[in-house]
Short mmCIF file of C-alpha atoms in Angstrom, two decimals:
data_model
loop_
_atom_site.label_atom_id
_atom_site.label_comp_id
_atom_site.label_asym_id
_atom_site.label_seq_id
_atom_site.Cartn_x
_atom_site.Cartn_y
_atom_site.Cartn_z
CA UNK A 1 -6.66 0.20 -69.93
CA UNK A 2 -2.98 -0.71 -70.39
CA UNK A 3 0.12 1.31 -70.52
CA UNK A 4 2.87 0.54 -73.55
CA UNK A 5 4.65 -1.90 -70.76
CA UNK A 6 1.83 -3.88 -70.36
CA UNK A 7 0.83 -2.42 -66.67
CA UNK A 8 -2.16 -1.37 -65.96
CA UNK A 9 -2.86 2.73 -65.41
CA UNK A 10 -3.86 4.36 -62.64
CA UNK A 11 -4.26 1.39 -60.34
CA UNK A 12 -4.24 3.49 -57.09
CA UNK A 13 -2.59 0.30 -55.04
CA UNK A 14 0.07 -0.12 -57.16
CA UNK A 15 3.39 1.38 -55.75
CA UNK A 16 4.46 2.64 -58.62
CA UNK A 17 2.62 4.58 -61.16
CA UNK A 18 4.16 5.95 -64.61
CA UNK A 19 4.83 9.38 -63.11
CA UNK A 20 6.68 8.02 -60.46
CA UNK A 21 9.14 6.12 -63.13
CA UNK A 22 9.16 8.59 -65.43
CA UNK A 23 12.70 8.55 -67.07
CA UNK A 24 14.03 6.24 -64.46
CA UNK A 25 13.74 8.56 -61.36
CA UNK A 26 13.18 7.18 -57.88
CA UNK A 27 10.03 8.14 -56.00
CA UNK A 28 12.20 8.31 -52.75
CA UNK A 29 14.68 10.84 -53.96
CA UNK A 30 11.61 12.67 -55.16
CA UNK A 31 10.38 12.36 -51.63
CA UNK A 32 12.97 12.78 -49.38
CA UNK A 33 14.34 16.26 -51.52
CA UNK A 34 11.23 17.45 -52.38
CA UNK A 35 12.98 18.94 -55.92
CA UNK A 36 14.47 17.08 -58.68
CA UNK A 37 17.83 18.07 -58.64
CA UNK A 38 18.72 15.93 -61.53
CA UNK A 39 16.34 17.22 -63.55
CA UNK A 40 17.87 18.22 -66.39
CA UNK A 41 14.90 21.11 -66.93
CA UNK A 42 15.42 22.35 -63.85
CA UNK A 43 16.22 25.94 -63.85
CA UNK A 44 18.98 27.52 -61.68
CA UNK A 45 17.78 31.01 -62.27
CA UNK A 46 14.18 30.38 -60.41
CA UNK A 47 15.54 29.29 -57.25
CA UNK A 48 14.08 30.99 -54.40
CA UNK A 49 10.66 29.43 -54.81
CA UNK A 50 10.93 27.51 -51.11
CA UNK A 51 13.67 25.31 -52.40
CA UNK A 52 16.47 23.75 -50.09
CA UNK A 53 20.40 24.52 -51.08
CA UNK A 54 21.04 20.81 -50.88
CA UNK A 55 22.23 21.13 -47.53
CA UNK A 56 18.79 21.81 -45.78
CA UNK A 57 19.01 25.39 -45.81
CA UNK A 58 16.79 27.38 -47.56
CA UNK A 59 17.74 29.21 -50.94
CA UNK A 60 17.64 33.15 -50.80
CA UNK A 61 14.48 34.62 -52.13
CA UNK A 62 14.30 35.99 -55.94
CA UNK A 63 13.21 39.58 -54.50
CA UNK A 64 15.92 39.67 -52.09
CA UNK A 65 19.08 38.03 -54.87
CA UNK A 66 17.06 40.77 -57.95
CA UNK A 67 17.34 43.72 -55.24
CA UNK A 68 20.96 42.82 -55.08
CA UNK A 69 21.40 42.74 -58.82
CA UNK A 70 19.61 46.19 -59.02
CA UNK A 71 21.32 47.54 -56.30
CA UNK A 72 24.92 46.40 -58.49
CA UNK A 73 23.42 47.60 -61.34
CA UNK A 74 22.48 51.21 -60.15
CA UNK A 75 26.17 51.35 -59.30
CA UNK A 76 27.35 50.51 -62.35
CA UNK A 77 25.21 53.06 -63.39
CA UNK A 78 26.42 55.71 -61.51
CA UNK A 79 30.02 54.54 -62.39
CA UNK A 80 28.93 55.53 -66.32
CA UNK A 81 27.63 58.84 -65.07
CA UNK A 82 30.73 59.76 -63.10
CA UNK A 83 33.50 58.62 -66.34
CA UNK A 84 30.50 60.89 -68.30
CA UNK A 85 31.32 64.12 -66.24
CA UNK A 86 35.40 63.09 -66.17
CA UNK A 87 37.56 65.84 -67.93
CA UNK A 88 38.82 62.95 -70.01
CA UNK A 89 35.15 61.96 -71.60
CA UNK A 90 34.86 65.59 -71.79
CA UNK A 91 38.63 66.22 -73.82
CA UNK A 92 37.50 62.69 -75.85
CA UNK A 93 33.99 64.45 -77.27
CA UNK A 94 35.76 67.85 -77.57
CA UNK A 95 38.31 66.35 -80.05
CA UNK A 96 35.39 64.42 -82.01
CA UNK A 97 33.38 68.04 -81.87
CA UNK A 98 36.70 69.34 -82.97
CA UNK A 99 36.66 67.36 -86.54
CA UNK A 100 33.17 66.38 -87.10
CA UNK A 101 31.14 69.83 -86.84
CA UNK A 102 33.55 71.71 -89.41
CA UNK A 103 33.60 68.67 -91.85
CA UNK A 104 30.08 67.59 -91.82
CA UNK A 105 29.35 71.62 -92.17
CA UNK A 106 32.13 72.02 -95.04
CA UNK A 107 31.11 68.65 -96.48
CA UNK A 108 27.07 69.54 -96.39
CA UNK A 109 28.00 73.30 -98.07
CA UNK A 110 29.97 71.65 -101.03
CA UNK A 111 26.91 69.09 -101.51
CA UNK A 112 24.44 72.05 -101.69
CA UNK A 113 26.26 74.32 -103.47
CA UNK A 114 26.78 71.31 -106.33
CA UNK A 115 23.15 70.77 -106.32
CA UNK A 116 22.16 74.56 -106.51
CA UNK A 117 24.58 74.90 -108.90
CA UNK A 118 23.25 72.28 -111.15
CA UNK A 119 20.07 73.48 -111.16
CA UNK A 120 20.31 77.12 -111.26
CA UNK A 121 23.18 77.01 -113.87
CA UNK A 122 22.69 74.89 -115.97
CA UNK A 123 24.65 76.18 -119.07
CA UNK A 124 27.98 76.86 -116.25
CA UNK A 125 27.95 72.95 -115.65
CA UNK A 126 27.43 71.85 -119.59
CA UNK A 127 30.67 73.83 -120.14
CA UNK A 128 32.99 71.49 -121.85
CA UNK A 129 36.70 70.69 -120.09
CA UNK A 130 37.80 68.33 -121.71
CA UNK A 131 35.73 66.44 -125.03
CA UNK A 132 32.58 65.00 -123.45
CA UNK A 133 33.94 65.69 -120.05
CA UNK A 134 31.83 68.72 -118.64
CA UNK A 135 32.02 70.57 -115.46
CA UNK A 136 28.92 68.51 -113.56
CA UNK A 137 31.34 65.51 -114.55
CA UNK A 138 34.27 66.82 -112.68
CA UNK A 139 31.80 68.37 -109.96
CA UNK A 140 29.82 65.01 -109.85
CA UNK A 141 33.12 63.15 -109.00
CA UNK A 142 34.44 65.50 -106.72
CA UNK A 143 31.53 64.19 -104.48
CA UNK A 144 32.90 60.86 -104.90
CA UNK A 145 36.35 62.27 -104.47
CA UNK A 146 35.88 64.39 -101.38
CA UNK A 147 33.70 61.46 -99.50
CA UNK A 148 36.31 59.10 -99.56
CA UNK A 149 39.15 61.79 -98.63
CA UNK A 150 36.75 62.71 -95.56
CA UNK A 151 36.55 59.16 -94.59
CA UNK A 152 40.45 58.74 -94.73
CA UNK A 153 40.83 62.36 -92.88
CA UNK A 154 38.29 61.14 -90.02
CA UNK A 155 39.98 57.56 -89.67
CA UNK A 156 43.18 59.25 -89.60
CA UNK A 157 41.72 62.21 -86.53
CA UNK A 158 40.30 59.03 -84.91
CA UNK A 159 43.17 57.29 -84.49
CA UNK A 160 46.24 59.87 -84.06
CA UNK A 161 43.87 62.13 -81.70
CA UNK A 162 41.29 60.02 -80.00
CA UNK A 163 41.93 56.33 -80.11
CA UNK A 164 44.28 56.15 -77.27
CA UNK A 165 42.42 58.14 -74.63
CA UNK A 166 39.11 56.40 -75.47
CA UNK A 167 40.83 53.05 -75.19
CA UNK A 168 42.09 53.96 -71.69
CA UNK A 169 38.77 55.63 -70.83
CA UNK A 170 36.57 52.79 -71.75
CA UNK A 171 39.34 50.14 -69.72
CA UNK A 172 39.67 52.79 -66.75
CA UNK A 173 35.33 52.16 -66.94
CA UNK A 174 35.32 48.51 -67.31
CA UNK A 175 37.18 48.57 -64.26
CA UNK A 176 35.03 50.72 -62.17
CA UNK A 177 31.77 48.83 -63.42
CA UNK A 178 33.37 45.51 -62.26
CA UNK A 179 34.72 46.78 -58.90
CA UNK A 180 30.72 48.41 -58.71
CA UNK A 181 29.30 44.89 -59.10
CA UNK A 182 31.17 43.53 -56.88
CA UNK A 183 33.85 41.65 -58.98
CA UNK A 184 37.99 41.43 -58.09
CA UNK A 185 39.57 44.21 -59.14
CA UNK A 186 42.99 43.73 -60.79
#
């Protein structure tokens, strides 16, 4: 049998074979290395598997360079645990308390009252205001209304009352986590 290039396969004298040429690689760097280097499938991120650093020495094992990254990792965590129990996270979710529970509690009363009204009054909300315009109409889009005024009222809390200190909190954090891992703090 007969390769493409006219050679025969698998001749066990012949010096070269077609894995030894494959993609125009030379058997003695393959030799002398052990690794493809210029292998452009190698992968970076599995060294540790008895490999050489290039200079002879041996690559650091996976368990030993993932026990690092846990070990940087559980300090990180413990970074977002300690900015957790910081009086400023704590003043940041107070404000947010502060606004959400009475709205969503005001806004979830009005909803329920509309409904129960609806349907246990019926002839209060077919009262006429204005020609065809009845009181469900003018409940119906105070829904509408009041949704959008709540939206503008919480984007306008958010960003007069709790904007700034979250902004500092979050880059006061981003610092800690990178000092944690190991990074240059600025």
């Amino acid at each position: 049998m007969q390769s493409s290039n006219a050679r025969p396969r698998g001749s066990g004298g012949d010096a070269e074979s077609s894995a030894e040429t494959h993609d125009g690689h030379d058997q003695a760097h393959v030799e002398v290395t052990g690794v493809r280097y210029d292998d452009p499938w190698y992968d970076a991120l599995a060294s540790g598997w008895g490999e050489t650093s290039g200079d002879g020495t041996p690559v650091a094992p996976v368990d030993a360079a993932r026990a690092e990254r846990a070990d940087r990792a559980a300090a990180a965590a413990d970074v977002y645990l300690e900015v957790q129990r910081s009086a400023a996270f704590q003043e940041v979710r107070s404000r947010y308390r502060r606004f959400v529970v009475p709205a969503g509690i005001g806004f979830f009363v009005w909803y329920v009252a509309y409904v129960v009204t609806a349907t246990s009054a019926p002839g209060l909300m077919a009262r006429p205001v204005a020609g065809a315009v009845n009181v469900a109409m003018l409940a119906g889009l105070g829904q509408f209304l009041t949704t959008f005024l709540l939206t503008w009222a919480y984007a306008r809390h958010a960003r007069l009352r709790r904007d700034r200190a979250a902004l500092e909190l979050r880059w006061d954090t981003q610092e800690l986590t990178r000092t944690a891992r190991g990074g240059a703090a600025s």
